[in-house]
Every structure is written in C-alpha cells, then in structure tokens.
Amino acid sequence: MTESPTQRPQNSTKIPVEIVSEEEMALIEAAFSLATRSSVPPVSSVQFQRNARSIRSITLLSKRSFSGCSDAGVAGDIEDSCGDLGSTQKRNRVPESLLHRFRARRGLSVTDITATEWCEKQMEYFLTIGKPEATKAMKAGSARHAVLEKEVVKREKLDVESVEDTWAIKIINFIVGANQLLFEGLTRELPLIGFTDGVWMVGVIDEIRLDVTESKRNPTLVETKTRSKATLPSEPQQRNGRLQLMCYKYLWDSLLADKFPSRKFFDFFSLNPNRLLSRDIRDSTSKSGFPAETLDDLVRYLQNTCLMLPPTHDQLLLRYEFQEDHSLLGEHQFAYDSDWIRDNIKRSLEFWRGEREPSYTSDEERWKCRFCQFASTCPMNGSAEGTPN
C-alpha cells in the first residue's frame, strides 16, 4: 500500500527501497509463481550529507509468472512451487538435504539458524508440515516493528519483472542503508547477503548504531524483542537472541573481509547478471546517485560500499520491550564470541545438510514442548515438563 507523498525540499531525491525479511523471500517467490501481487515492508529514511532524501519502500508488483514455475499449488515449502530443481533429478537418488529442498532458491536465513538452535525437530516440522499461524504475541511484535519503521519511512510501488529485479532491490537496500549509517549514525532493517561456510546466508538487522563523533567508528548491532509479559525472558530465550545478533555480526564481518563472490552469487541463484533491470528500478538507482542498468552493475556498487564500512563492534545489544505500552524492560549488552558462534553455525549446517538426524530439545529445556504446535505429532510428546522463566 502506497502512502501519499509529502512535501519535500526542492533538492530532495526519492530513493525507492524494499526490505525482504528473512521469511518473506519465499512469499515473493510464490508471488512470481502464481502471478499475484505481494507487498513488502519498508526500510528507514536516509539523508546523504546535507540533502534530505526520503527513502520509500517498494511494494512488489509481480506482472507475470516465469518459465519453469508451476501455477498449481504444491504441498510443502514454497520454494518447491517454482523453479526446475526437480526436472533434472534422477528418480533413484539419495534424498535431498533440507538445505537443498527448502533453501536452494533464497539461501539460508539467520532465523533458520536460531530456529534450529531452539529445536531442530520443530524446524523439521516447520519445513515438512508447514508453519502454524502466527500467534498473538508474534503479530504484536511485528506490528511494533512496523510502527518503528513508519516513523521514518514512506511507501512506494515499483514494478518488478524478474528474480534479478528482486535481488537488485535487496542490494539497493543495503547500499542505501550503509550510506545512512555512515552519514547519520543510524539505520534500521538492513538486509545482508553473504557467502560463508560454503552456504549463502541472508538476514535483516533490526538496527545498527554508529557514534559519528568517535574516532574509532565501529557500528553496534541492536536487536529489539517485544514481550507479552512485563518480565525479561528466560535464559534459553536470551541465548537465542544472542545467537541471532552474533550471526549478524559474523555475516557482516565475513562480507567485509571477503570480496562479495559475484560469480558464485549469479550461478547459485541462476541469475543473469546482464539482464536489463525494470525501468522503475533503473530510474530509481539513477535518482539515488548510483545509476545501474543490470544486476552486475549493482553488485559492483555493493562491493565498493563494503570497502567503506568498518567491522562491527564486539559489544552487541539486546533490547526488551513490553508489548502493552512499549516500555523498556531491560537491555543486555554482551561480548561477541567467535568460537561459540562458529560452533553453533557448524552444528546447524550439519542439520540442514542432512549430515545427521535432527535433535530434540534438551531435557532441562523440555518445557519448550508445551508451547510447540507440533507437540501432539512429535515423538517427545508427553515428556514436556517445567515452564520458562
């Protein structure tokens, strides 16, 4: 939905930006498959030096289905409904990994890592049976983030005609958000795309802060969690939040340390780097100051942008808000643990690659089962004890 434009200074420039959350990339692919229309939430506004520039998010308008995409609904994860992954597969082959079956078209997300840390068996059910409807608390959390975004954002519609256009918009978001961080010291909903540990990973950072007055300019990553109760969460929940933030830092630092592997990117996602981007996107990049005709042009801008960014701070920040009145329940600042995060990612990838069977939650955290929608299906049913703090 597009908001009406507001009055802007004469020298302002509209920069359309779209943020695809870690779960919404699948919805976009479904929109491509079914030739429907899908909207995407906004990103924050940005000011390049002294020029006030309004950044507006893009609502994707899928105009047509793509070759190889079935119009028929397919059971299971949305990725299975589009693409020709199955057309070249032999019948009597080793069962595919969950990574290939469900994340081959959009990469592994940070929430995929945190979900498996919470309970691998639950994640397997999410993928093979389907995610249950969002709870009231989850909807309240999403609404809160939407309110924070609307404080600094305008919405805009752009025509998207290809998968290349979708990835182009994500890259534009990163470039614009990075500039906002450098010039304003704050950005929100920043998308990340990176290749690490042999897999493509994506994520969206809640907030990044940079004290522009300090001589040592290392951005601080911030994650805001909302609570239905006016209490701080249990230690397993806090641990899961720490894992999420450390994944973002790990992905950020990896992106800055290693040049973005453009060829692997194009090949893995079957993208045409020289395909002409939609007219709307080309016009938008021209107005924003980094004119691009193709996805390859934007990837080059992405690589140059990474050269300007510093590594993030080793101190990360978790914030907890009460959903009812948005009051701050507490903040938890903690140090980045490179060994711990590598071990967690390695273990998660073992699950996603099918190198072992999914594990269940530990005995001391079996109370999680009481809040799992798959408790009646899970073999661990009947052994849930305890309650979260």
PDB file of C-alpha atoms in Angstrom, residues 35-182:
ATOM      1  CA  ALA A  35       1.488 -14.271 -10.898  1.00  0.00           C
ATOM      2  CA  THR A  36      -0.071 -12.485  -7.954  1.00  0.00           C
ATOM      3  CA  ARG A  37       0.801  -9.284  -6.167  1.00  0.00           C
ATOM      4  CA  SER A  38       2.765  -9.158  -2.937  1.00  0.00           C
ATOM      5  CA  SER A  39       3.676  -6.223  -0.735  1.00  0.00           C
ATOM      6  CA  VAL A  40       6.936  -5.800   1.141  1.00  0.00           C
ATOM      7  CA  PRO A  41       7.558  -3.751   4.307  1.00  0.00           C
ATOM      8  CA  PRO A  42       9.525  -0.527   4.226  1.00  0.00           C
ATOM      9  CA  VAL A  43      13.016   0.486   5.209  1.00  0.00           C
ATOM     10  CA  SER A  44      14.081   3.621   7.054  1.00  0.00           C
ATOM     11  CA  SER A  45      14.713   7.080   5.617  1.00  0.00           C
ATOM     12  CA  VAL A  46      18.194   8.331   4.796  1.00  0.00           C
ATOM     13  CA  GLN A  47      19.956  11.657   4.486  1.00  0.00           C
ATOM     14  CA  PHE A  48      23.087  11.824   2.364  1.00  0.00           C
ATOM     15  CA  GLN A  49      25.233  14.517   3.955  1.00  0.00           C
ATOM     16  CA  ARG A  50      23.124  17.721   3.901  1.00  0.00           C
ATOM     17  CA  ASN A  51      20.484  16.714   1.389  1.00  0.00           C
ATOM     18  CA  ALA A  52      17.289  15.348   2.961  1.00  0.00           C
ATOM     19  CA  ARG A  53      16.283  12.334   0.904  1.00  0.00           C
ATOM     20  CA  SER A  54      13.154  10.334   1.508  1.00  0.00           C
ATOM     21  CA  ILE A  55      13.546   6.599   1.121  1.00  0.00           C
ATOM     22  CA  ARG A  56      10.380   4.740   0.377  1.00  0.00           C
ATOM     23  CA  SER A  57       9.879   1.026   0.387  1.00  0.00           C
ATOM     24  CA  ILE A  58       8.727  -0.925  -2.594  1.00  0.00           C
ATOM     25  CA  THR A  59       5.599  -2.970  -2.895  1.00  0.00           C
ATOM     26  CA  LEU A  60       6.442  -5.679  -5.343  1.00  0.00           C
ATOM     27  CA  LEU A  61       4.125  -5.921  -8.314  1.00  0.00           C
ATOM     28  CA  SER A  62       4.623  -9.266  -9.949  1.00  0.00           C
ATOM     29  CA  LYS A  63       3.441  -8.852 -13.531  1.00  0.00           C
ATOM     30  CA  ARG A  64       3.879 -12.319 -14.859  1.00  0.00           C
ATOM     31  CA  SER A  65       4.925 -15.836 -13.976  1.00  0.00           C
ATOM     32  CA  PHE A  66       8.299 -17.111 -15.081  1.00  0.00           C
ATOM     33  CA  SER A  67       9.143 -20.102 -17.194  1.00  0.00           C
ATOM     34  CA  GLY A  68       9.548 -23.262 -15.180  1.00  0.00           C
ATOM     35  CA  CYS A  69       7.162 -22.094 -12.434  1.00  0.00           C
ATOM     36  CA  SER A  70       4.053 -24.118 -11.841  1.00  0.00           C
ATOM     37  CA  ASP A  71       0.740 -22.380 -11.366  1.00  0.00           C
ATOM     38  CA  ALA A  72      -0.525 -25.271  -9.320  1.00  0.00           C
ATOM     39  CA  GLY A  73      -0.167 -25.232  -5.560  1.00  0.00           C
ATOM     40  CA  VAL A  74       2.436 -27.583  -4.173  1.00  0.00           C
ATOM     41  CA  ALA A  75       2.475 -29.059  -0.709  1.00  0.00           C
ATOM     42  CA  GLY A  76       5.444 -28.300   1.469  1.00  0.00           C
ATOM     43  CA  ASP A  77       7.717 -25.267   1.437  1.00  0.00           C
ATOM     44  CA  ILE A  78       7.016 -22.505  -1.084  1.00  0.00           C
ATOM     45  CA  GLU A  79      10.353 -22.931  -2.811  1.00  0.00           C
ATOM     46  CA  ASP A  80       9.075 -26.215  -4.208  1.00  0.00           C
ATOM     47  CA  SER A  81       6.384 -24.388  -6.176  1.00  0.00           C
ATOM     48  CA  CYS A  82       8.779 -22.611  -8.515  1.00  0.00           C
ATOM     49  CA  GLY A  83      11.846 -23.474 -10.481  1.00  0.00           C
ATOM     50  CA  ASP A  84      13.140 -26.516 -12.313  1.00  0.00           C
ATOM     51  CA  LEU A  85      15.095 -28.118  -9.488  1.00  0.00           C
ATOM     52  CA  GLY A  86      13.199 -31.360  -9.871  1.00  0.00           C
ATOM     53  CA  SER A  87      13.368 -31.572 -13.648  1.00  0.00           C
ATOM     54  CA  THR A  88      16.957 -32.798 -13.737  1.00  0.00           C
ATOM     55  CA  GLN A  89      16.819 -35.117 -10.773  1.00  0.00           C
ATOM     56  CA  LYS A  90      17.082 -38.852 -11.214  1.00  0.00           C
ATOM     57  CA  ARG A  91      14.463 -40.993  -9.619  1.00  0.00           C
ATOM     58  CA  ASN A  92      16.512 -43.363  -7.516  1.00  0.00           C
ATOM     59  CA  ARG A  93      18.757 -40.839  -5.846  1.00  0.00           C
ATOM     60  CA  VAL A  94      19.805 -40.127  -2.294  1.00  0.00           C
ATOM     61  CA  PRO A  95      17.180 -37.989  -0.520  1.00  0.00           C
ATOM     62  CA  GLU A  96      17.970 -34.310  -0.803  1.00  0.00           C
ATOM     63  CA  SER A  97      19.016 -32.300   2.207  1.00  0.00           C
ATOM     64  CA  LEU A  98      16.647 -29.805   3.784  1.00  0.00           C
ATOM     65  CA  LEU A  99      19.031 -27.081   2.643  1.00  0.00           C
ATOM     66  CA  HIS A 100      18.608 -28.053  -0.992  1.00  0.00           C
ATOM     67  CA  ARG A 101      14.897 -28.814  -0.773  1.00  0.00           C
ATOM     68  CA  PHE A 102      13.804 -25.671   1.010  1.00  0.00           C
ATOM     69  CA  ARG A 103      16.543 -23.039   0.786  1.00  0.00           C
ATOM     70  CA  ALA A 104      18.111 -23.544  -2.641  1.00  0.00           C
ATOM     71  CA  ARG A 105      16.334 -20.548  -4.145  1.00  0.00           C
ATOM     72  CA  ARG A 106      16.814 -17.953  -1.413  1.00  0.00           C
ATOM     73  CA  GLY A 107      19.674 -19.012   0.821  1.00  0.00           C
ATOM     74  CA  LEU A 108      19.765 -19.887   4.497  1.00  0.00           C
ATOM     75  CA  SER A 109      18.454 -17.153   6.775  1.00  0.00           C
ATOM     76  CA  VAL A 110      19.677 -16.150  10.201  1.00  0.00           C
ATOM     77  CA  THR A 111      16.301 -17.142  11.626  1.00  0.00           C
ATOM     78  CA  ASP A 112      16.877 -20.599  10.162  1.00  0.00           C
ATOM     79  CA  ILE A 113      19.972 -20.823  12.365  1.00  0.00           C
ATOM     80  CA  THR A 114      18.224 -19.564  15.502  1.00  0.00           C
ATOM     81  CA  ALA A 115      15.189 -21.793  14.920  1.00  0.00           C
ATOM     82  CA  THR A 116      17.351 -24.903  14.794  1.00  0.00           C
ATOM     83  CA  GLU A 117      19.140 -23.835  17.974  1.00  0.00           C
ATOM     84  CA  TRP A 118      15.737 -23.628  19.666  1.00  0.00           C
ATOM     85  CA  CYS A 119      14.680 -27.094  18.479  1.00  0.00           C
ATOM     86  CA  GLU A 120      15.802 -28.893  15.341  1.00  0.00           C
ATOM     87  CA  LYS A 121      12.842 -31.268  15.351  1.00  0.00           C
ATOM     88  CA  GLN A 122      10.436 -28.340  15.442  1.00  0.00           C
ATOM     89  CA  MET A 123      12.249 -26.774  12.484  1.00  0.00           C
ATOM     90  CA  GLU A 124      11.923 -30.022  10.545  1.00  0.00           C
ATOM     91  CA  TYR A 125       8.174 -29.972  11.185  1.00  0.00           C
ATOM     92  CA  PHE A 126       8.006 -26.334  10.071  1.00  0.00           C
ATOM     93  CA  LEU A 127       9.540 -27.309   6.752  1.00  0.00           C
ATOM     94  CA  THR A 128       7.779 -30.598   6.054  1.00  0.00           C
ATOM     95  CA  ILE A 129       4.339 -29.949   7.571  1.00  0.00           C
ATOM     96  CA  GLY A 130       4.101 -26.181   7.406  1.00  0.00           C
ATOM     97  CA  LYS A 131       4.358 -23.329   9.845  1.00  0.00           C
ATOM     98  CA  PRO A 132       1.310 -22.750  12.029  1.00  0.00           C
ATOM     99  CA  GLU A 133      -0.409 -19.381  12.039  1.00  0.00           C
ATOM    100  CA  ALA A 134       1.333 -16.547  13.844  1.00  0.00           C
ATOM    101  CA  THR A 135       0.416 -16.185  17.495  1.00  0.00           C
ATOM    102  CA  LYS A 136      -0.997 -13.022  19.015  1.00  0.00           C
ATOM    103  CA  ALA A 137       2.397 -12.235  20.559  1.00  0.00           C
ATOM    104  CA  MET A 138       4.163 -12.695  17.227  1.00  0.00           C
ATOM    105  CA  LYS A 139       1.691 -10.391  15.499  1.00  0.00           C
ATOM    106  CA  ALA A 140       2.157  -7.786  18.208  1.00  0.00           C
ATOM    107  CA  GLY A 141       5.925  -7.943  17.753  1.00  0.00           C
ATOM    108  CA  SER A 142       5.620  -7.488  14.008  1.00  0.00           C
ATOM    109  CA  ALA A 143       3.230  -4.572  14.497  1.00  0.00           C
ATOM    110  CA  ARG A 144       5.683  -2.879  16.850  1.00  0.00           C
ATOM    111  CA  HIS A 145       8.494  -3.095  14.305  1.00  0.00           C
ATOM    112  CA  ALA A 146       6.155  -1.725  11.647  1.00  0.00           C
ATOM    113  CA  VAL A 147       5.406   1.289  13.856  1.00  0.00           C
ATOM    114  CA  LEU A 148       9.111   1.956  14.359  1.00  0.00           C
ATOM    115  CA  GLU A 149       9.665   1.794  10.592  1.00  0.00           C
ATOM    116  CA  LYS A 150       6.764   4.106   9.783  1.00  0.00           C
ATOM    117  CA  GLU A 151       8.337   6.833  11.895  1.00  0.00           C
ATOM    118  CA  VAL A 152      10.985   7.287   9.201  1.00  0.00           C
ATOM    119  CA  VAL A 153       9.594   5.772   6.031  1.00  0.00           C
ATOM    120  CA  LYS A 154       7.328   6.413   3.058  1.00  0.00           C
ATOM    121  CA  ARG A 155       5.942   3.656   0.884  1.00  0.00           C
ATOM    122  CA  GLU A 156       6.207   3.359  -2.851  1.00  0.00           C
ATOM    123  CA  LYS A 157       5.262   0.893  -5.560  1.00  0.00           C
ATOM    124  CA  LEU A 158       7.661  -0.299  -8.215  1.00  0.00           C
ATOM    125  CA  ASP A 159       7.192  -2.821 -10.970  1.00  0.00           C
ATOM    126  CA  VAL A 160       9.267  -5.953 -10.523  1.00  0.00           C
ATOM    127  CA  GLU A 161       9.516  -8.172 -13.565  1.00  0.00           C
ATOM    128  CA  SER A 162      12.175 -10.758 -12.729  1.00  0.00           C
ATOM    129  CA  VAL A 163      14.055 -12.511  -9.963  1.00  0.00           C
ATOM    130  CA  GLU A 164      17.007 -10.287 -10.891  1.00  0.00           C
ATOM    131  CA  ASP A 165      14.847  -7.275 -10.012  1.00  0.00           C
ATOM    132  CA  THR A 166      14.067  -8.743  -6.592  1.00  0.00           C
ATOM    133  CA  TRP A 167      17.710  -9.280  -5.717  1.00  0.00           C
ATOM    134  CA  ALA A 168      18.551  -5.863  -7.172  1.00  0.00           C
ATOM    135  CA  ILE A 169      16.181  -4.208  -4.723  1.00  0.00           C
ATOM    136  CA  LYS A 170      17.733  -6.050  -1.784  1.00  0.00           C
ATOM    137  CA  ILE A 171      21.159  -4.806  -2.853  1.00  0.00           C
ATOM    138  CA  ILE A 172      19.831  -1.260  -3.214  1.00  0.00           C
ATOM    139  CA  ASN A 173      18.525  -1.517   0.354  1.00  0.00           C
ATOM    140  CA  PHE A 174      21.936  -2.480   1.625  1.00  0.00           C
ATOM    141  CA  ILE A 175      23.722   0.331  -0.232  1.00  0.00           C
ATOM    142  CA  VAL A 176      21.236   2.967   0.922  1.00  0.00           C
ATOM    143  CA  GLY A 177      21.206   1.675   4.496  1.00  0.00           C
ATOM    144  CA  ALA A 178      25.002   1.643   4.611  1.00  0.00           C
ATOM    145  CA  ASN A 179      25.082   5.279   3.491  1.00  0.00           C
ATOM    146  CA  GLN A 180      22.525   6.168   6.118  1.00  0.00           C
ATOM    147  CA  LEU A 181      24.688   4.529   8.762  1.00  0.00           C
ATOM    148  CA  LEU A 182      27.821   6.377   7.674  1.00  0.00           C
TER     149      LEU A 182
END
